[in-house]
Amino acid sequence: MSGLSFAVVGAGIGGLTAALALARQGHAVMLIERRTGFSEVGAGLQLSPNASCILIDLGLGHALQRVVGEPERVVVRAIGSGKTIGEVAQGSFMRERFGAPYWVVHRADLQTLLLDAVRSQPGIRLVMGRKVETIETGPQGAELTLTTDNGLRETFRADAVIGADGVWSKVRQAAGMRALPSFRGSVAWRATLDHRQVPAALAGNETGLWLGSKGHVVHYPIANGRLLNIVAIERRKHPVEGWSAPGEAKALLSHYASATPLLKDLLGRVDNWLLWSLFDLPARVMAKDRIALLGDAAHPVLPFLAQGAALAIEDAATLAAVMPQSADEIPQAFSLYESRRLERARRVQAEARTNGRIYHAGPLVSFGRNRVMQRLGPQGMTERYSWLYDFKIA
Ligand SMILES: Cc1cc2nc3c(=O)[nH]c(=O)nc-3n(C[C@H](O)[C@H](O)[C@H](O)COP(=O)(O)OP(=O)(O)OC[C@H]3O[C@@H](n4cnc5c(N)ncnc54)[C@H](O)[C@@H]3O)c2cc1C
């Protein structure tokens, strides 16, 4: 098959998956990444069934199986009292109900695995240390200008461009969307803890979710149980400078001063906190002419539904599925892609924001929230998201 040629900008989880999915259909991909290496900061990622089924379809299931975990449940507790509020069924219930597992994984493991798959595809050329500066599109295709850190410039032509360049996407601007993401009043403290240091009460094969009016905390085992991934959300008026700024455990503990001793014990054992300010931007444009956007470039989303990477993976698979045989049909294919993705992305963004409000609710609303959780029970809590997890590429 004589395929089309694509420039995929950004080799994050979305860009790597898109390159792989397109190359497997016989298209030629130039995958352009501005970073010179792939050192992922230690942190975890939840891969719900809507994402895991796609990675399995791409042939990555066996490799993933060696590095993922599959928690049996989410245990939801109150930050102040430590009491269990409810549970969400995962493990075998998820797998049987949605036909694919709910996995947790170290981001570096997922990235390494995707990179290995990309490197073994002859149709993909991965170029590192090149930043996309400008994009021009016309009826014949697209032209990109790339620069290196030492000022070298080069141009590259392709039939179309896929912007997978993250929250601060340059390609999004080239697609005509000028609005920038907004800070949403929360900062994520992220860290990993050696499993030997995890308090025994929190060391099971489960995800912990702690809710309180000043923030919430999520933790789950990654790296075959060798590490506990911890994310503590702190509500704040202003974002922290830069990405992955180091955080002082003392400051986090004082924010969570009224937390139950078990949670304070856990948070106090960590000495490698990195801070990450949370932004989002309601999705409006996912395609224009010969440019398509995916993942955070298209729809930066708060992590309160654990769906940012999952959406990027869905986008990548959907893009590959709508791709035509002829370059002339790319603009129509891209608008079909947008019509299949936009509404779902917006819904996920809105649900993630709502989750933030529910997780951080004051006494009145949290009373009602807790009652609902108890009434629904573990499987009912999972079923609330059947629209999300039960995903098939149209
Ligand atoms: C605290 C936290 C927890 C999270 N937990 C989960 C979770 O459990 N499950 C989940 O599904 N999601 C989760 N997410 C969200 C998820 O991490 C992101 O949504 C996802 O990684 C986005 O992937 P991406 O490929 O779209 O973008 P990115 O991973 O940001 O990749 C973009 C890439 O583009 C490159 N780039 C940028 N500009 C250029 C340029 N001009 N030229 C060339 N390259 C460029 C960047 O260097 C980068 O490599 C979480 C996020 C946070 C903050």
JSON list of C-alpha atoms and ligand atoms in Angstrom, two decimals, residues 9-15 32-35 45-46 107 130-132 164-166 188 190 220 231 276 278 295-296 303 306-310, ligand 1:
[
{"chain": "A", "resi": 9, "resn": "VAL", "atom": "CA", "xyz": [4.81, 16.90, 16.47]},
{"chain": "A", "resi": 10, "resn": "GLY", "atom": "CA", "xyz": [5.59, 15.70, 20.01]},
{"chain": "A", "resi": 11, "resn": "ALA", "atom": "CA", "xyz": [6.64, 12.25, 21.17]},
{"chain": "A", "resi": 12, "resn": "GLY", "atom": "CA", "xyz": [4.62, 12.10, 24.40]},
{"chain": "A", "resi": 13, "resn": "ILE", "atom": "CA", "xyz": [2.19, 9.26, 24.96]},
{"chain": "A", "resi": 14, "resn": "GLY", "atom": "CA", "xyz": [-0.23, 10.67, 22.36]},
{"chain": "A", "resi": 15, "resn": "GLY", "atom": "CA", "xyz": [2.37, 11.28, 19.64]},
{"chain": "A", "resi": 32, "resn": "ILE", "atom": "CA", "xyz": [9.47, 15.27, 15.84]},
{"chain": "A", "resi": 33, "resn": "GLU", "atom": "CA", "xyz": [10.40, 15.79, 19.49]},
{"chain": "A", "resi": 34, "resn": "ARG", "atom": "CA", "xyz": [12.03, 18.88, 20.94]},
{"chain": "A", "resi": 35, "resn": "ARG", "atom": "CA", "xyz": [13.59, 17.05, 23.88]},
{"chain": "A", "resi": 45, "resn": "LEU", "atom": "CA", "xyz": [-0.54, 6.73, 35.15]},
{"chain": "A", "resi": 46, "resn": "GLN", "atom": "CA", "xyz": [-3.89, 4.96, 35.25]},
{"chain": "A", "resi": 107, "resn": "ARG", "atom": "CA", "xyz": [4.93, 6.53, 32.98]},
{"chain": "A", "resi": 130, "resn": "ARG", "atom": "CA", "xyz": [14.10, 19.52, 16.98]},
{"chain": "A", "resi": 131, "resn": "LYS", "atom": "CA", "xyz": [11.48, 22.07, 17.85]},
{"chain": "A", "resi": 132, "resn": "VAL", "atom": "CA", "xyz": [8.70, 22.87, 15.42]},
{"chain": "A", "resi": 164, "resn": "ALA", "atom": "CA", "xyz": [0.64, 16.08, 19.77]},
{"chain": "A", "resi": 165, "resn": "ASP", "atom": "CA", "xyz": [2.76, 18.77, 21.40]},
{"chain": "A", "resi": 166, "resn": "GLY", "atom": "CA", "xyz": [1.06, 18.99, 24.77]},
{"chain": "A", "resi": 188, "resn": "ALA", "atom": "CA", "xyz": [-0.45, 18.48, 42.05]},
{"chain": "A", "resi": 190, "resn": "ARG", "atom": "CA", "xyz": [3.69, 14.06, 42.72]},
{"chain": "A", "resi": 220, "resn": "TYR", "atom": "CA", "xyz": [-1.52, 3.28, 43.79]},
{"chain": "A", "resi": 231, "resn": "VAL", "atom": "CA", "xyz": [-0.44, 12.51, 43.93]},
{"chain": "A", "resi": 276, "resn": "TRP", "atom": "CA", "xyz": [2.83, 20.52, 38.78]},
{"chain": "A", "resi": 278, "resn": "LEU", "atom": "CA", "xyz": [-3.05, 22.16, 36.73]},
{"chain": "A", "resi": 295, "resn": "GLY", "atom": "CA", "xyz": [-4.16, 14.74, 23.43]},
{"chain": "A", "resi": 296, "resn": "ASP", "atom": "CA", "xyz": [-3.31, 17.73, 25.62]},
{"chain": "A", "resi": 303, "resn": "PRO", "atom": "CA", "xyz": [-6.33, 14.85, 36.10]},
{"chain": "A", "resi": 306, "resn": "ALA", "atom": "CA", "xyz": [-7.36, 10.15, 35.21]},
{"chain": "A", "resi": 307, "resn": "GLN", "atom": "CA", "xyz": [-8.11, 10.52, 31.51]},
{"chain": "A", "resi": 308, "resn": "GLY", "atom": "CA", "xyz": [-5.54, 12.84, 29.89]},
{"chain": "A", "resi": 309, "resn": "ALA", "atom": "CA", "xyz": [-3.32, 10.12, 28.49]},
{"chain": "A", "resi": 310, "resn": "ALA", "atom": "CA", "xyz": [-6.31, 7.85, 27.87]},
{"chain": "B", "resi": 1, "resn": "LIG", "atom": "C1", "xyz": [-0.83, 14.88, 38.30]},
{"chain": "B", "resi": 1, "resn": "LIG", "atom": "C2", "xyz": [-1.27, 14.25, 37.01]},
{"chain": "B", "resi": 1, "resn": "LIG", "atom": "C3", "xyz": [-1.73, 12.96, 37.00]},
{"chain": "B", "resi": 1, "resn": "LIG", "atom": "C4", "xyz": [-2.19, 12.38, 35.80]},
{"chain": "B", "resi": 1, "resn": "LIG", "atom": "N1", "xyz": [-2.69, 11.11, 35.83]},
{"chain": "B", "resi": 1, "resn": "LIG", "atom": "C5", "xyz": [-3.21, 10.58, 34.70]},
{"chain": "B", "resi": 1, "resn": "LIG", "atom": "C6", "xyz": [-3.76, 9.27, 34.69]},
{"chain": "B", "resi": 1, "resn": "LIG", "atom": "O1", "xyz": [-3.77, 8.59, 35.71]},
{"chain": "B", "resi": 1, "resn": "LIG", "atom": "N2", "xyz": [-4.29, 8.77, 33.53]},
{"chain": "B", "resi": 1, "resn": "LIG", "atom": "C7", "xyz": [-4.29, 9.50, 32.38]},
{"chain": "B", "resi": 1, "resn": "LIG", "atom": "O2", "xyz": [-4.80, 9.00, 31.34]},
{"chain": "B", "resi": 1, "resn": "LIG", "atom": "N3", "xyz": [-3.74, 10.75, 32.33]},
{"chain": "B", "resi": 1, "resn": "LIG", "atom": "C8", "xyz": [-3.21, 11.31, 33.45]},
{"chain": "B", "resi": 1, "resn": "LIG", "atom": "N4", "xyz": [-2.67, 12.55, 33.43]},
{"chain": "B", "resi": 1, "resn": "LIG", "atom": "C9", "xyz": [-2.66, 13.32, 32.17]},
{"chain": "B", "resi": 1, "resn": "LIG", "atom": "C10", "xyz": [-1.57, 12.90, 31.21]},
{"chain": "B", "resi": 1, "resn": "LIG", "atom": "O3", "xyz": [-0.33, 12.88, 31.84]},
{"chain": "B", "resi": 1, "resn": "LIG", "atom": "C11", "xyz": [-1.51, 13.85, 30.01]},
{"chain": "B", "resi": 1, "resn": "LIG", "atom": "O4", "xyz": [-2.81, 14.24, 29.64]},
{"chain": "B", "resi": 1, "resn": "LIG", "atom": "C12", "xyz": [-0.86, 13.12, 28.84]},
{"chain": "B", "resi": 1, "resn": "LIG", "atom": "O5", "xyz": [0.44, 12.72, 29.17]},
{"chain": "B", "resi": 1, "resn": "LIG", "atom": "C13", "xyz": [-0.82, 14.02, 27.60]},
{"chain": "B", "resi": 1, "resn": "LIG", "atom": "O6", "xyz": [-0.09, 13.38, 26.59]},
{"chain": "B", "resi": 1, "resn": "LIG", "atom": "P1", "xyz": [0.27, 14.13, 25.26]},
{"chain": "B", "resi": 1, "resn": "LIG", "atom": "O7", "xyz": [1.03, 13.15, 24.44]},
{"chain": "B", "resi": 1, "resn": "LIG", "atom": "O8", "xyz": [-0.96, 14.76, 24.69]},
{"chain": "B", "resi": 1, "resn": "LIG", "atom": "O9", "xyz": [1.20, 15.36, 25.70]},
{"chain": "B", "resi": 1, "resn": "LIG", "atom": "P2", "xyz": [2.62, 15.39, 26.40]},
{"chain": "B", "resi": 1, "resn": "LIG", "atom": "O10", "xyz": [2.87, 14.18, 27.21]},
{"chain": "B", "resi": 1, "resn": "LIG", "atom": "O11", "xyz": [2.73, 16.71, 27.08]},
{"chain": "B", "resi": 1, "resn": "LIG", "atom": "O12", "xyz": [3.66, 15.35, 25.19]},
{"chain": "B", "resi": 1, "resn": "LIG", "atom": "C14", "xyz": [3.92, 16.45, 24.36]},
{"chain": "B", "resi": 1, "resn": "LIG", "atom": "C15", "xyz": [5.30, 16.29, 23.76]},
{"chain": "B", "resi": 1, "resn": "LIG", "atom": "O13", "xyz": [5.48, 17.31, 22.76]},
{"chain": "B", "resi": 1, "resn": "LIG", "atom": "C16", "xyz": [6.79, 17.83, 22.85]},
{"chain": "B", "resi": 1, "resn": "LIG", "atom": "N5", "xyz": [6.76, 19.18, 22.25]},
{"chain": "B", "resi": 1, "resn": "LIG", "atom": "C17", "xyz": [6.11, 20.28, 22.74]},
{"chain": "B", "resi": 1, "resn": "LIG", "atom": "N6", "xyz": [6.27, 21.32, 21.90]},
{"chain": "B", "resi": 1, "resn": "LIG", "atom": "C18", "xyz": [7.01, 20.87, 20.85]},
{"chain": "B", "resi": 1, "resn": "LIG", "atom": "C19", "xyz": [7.50, 21.50, 19.65]},
{"chain": "B", "resi": 1, "resn": "LIG", "atom": "N7", "xyz": [7.24, 22.79, 19.36]},
{"chain": "B", "resi": 1, "resn": "LIG", "atom": "N8", "xyz": [8.23, 20.75, 18.78]},
{"chain": "B", "resi": 1, "resn": "LIG", "atom": "C20", "xyz": [8.49, 19.43, 19.05]},
{"chain": "B", "resi": 1, "resn": "LIG", "atom": "N9", "xyz": [8.05, 18.80, 20.19]},
{"chain": "B", "resi": 1, "resn": "LIG", "atom": "C21", "xyz": [7.32, 19.51, 21.07]},
{"chain": "B", "resi": 1, "resn": "LIG", "atom": "C22", "xyz": [7.07, 17.81, 24.35]},
{"chain": "B", "resi": 1, "resn": "LIG", "atom": "O14", "xyz": [8.45, 17.86, 24.62]},
{"chain": "B", "resi": 1, "resn": "LIG", "atom": "C23", "xyz": [6.42, 16.49, 24.76]},
{"chain": "B", "resi": 1, "resn": "LIG", "atom": "O15", "xyz": [7.31, 15.39, 24.66]},
{"chain": "B", "resi": 1, "resn": "LIG", "atom": "C24", "xyz": [-2.16, 13.14, 34.59]},
{"chain": "B", "resi": 1, "resn": "LIG", "atom": "C25", "xyz": [-1.65, 14.44, 34.60]},
{"chain": "B", "resi": 1, "resn": "LIG", "atom": "C26", "xyz": [-1.21, 15.00, 35.80]},
{"chain": "B", "resi": 1, "resn": "LIG", "atom": "C27", "xyz": [-0.67, 16.40, 35.78]}
]
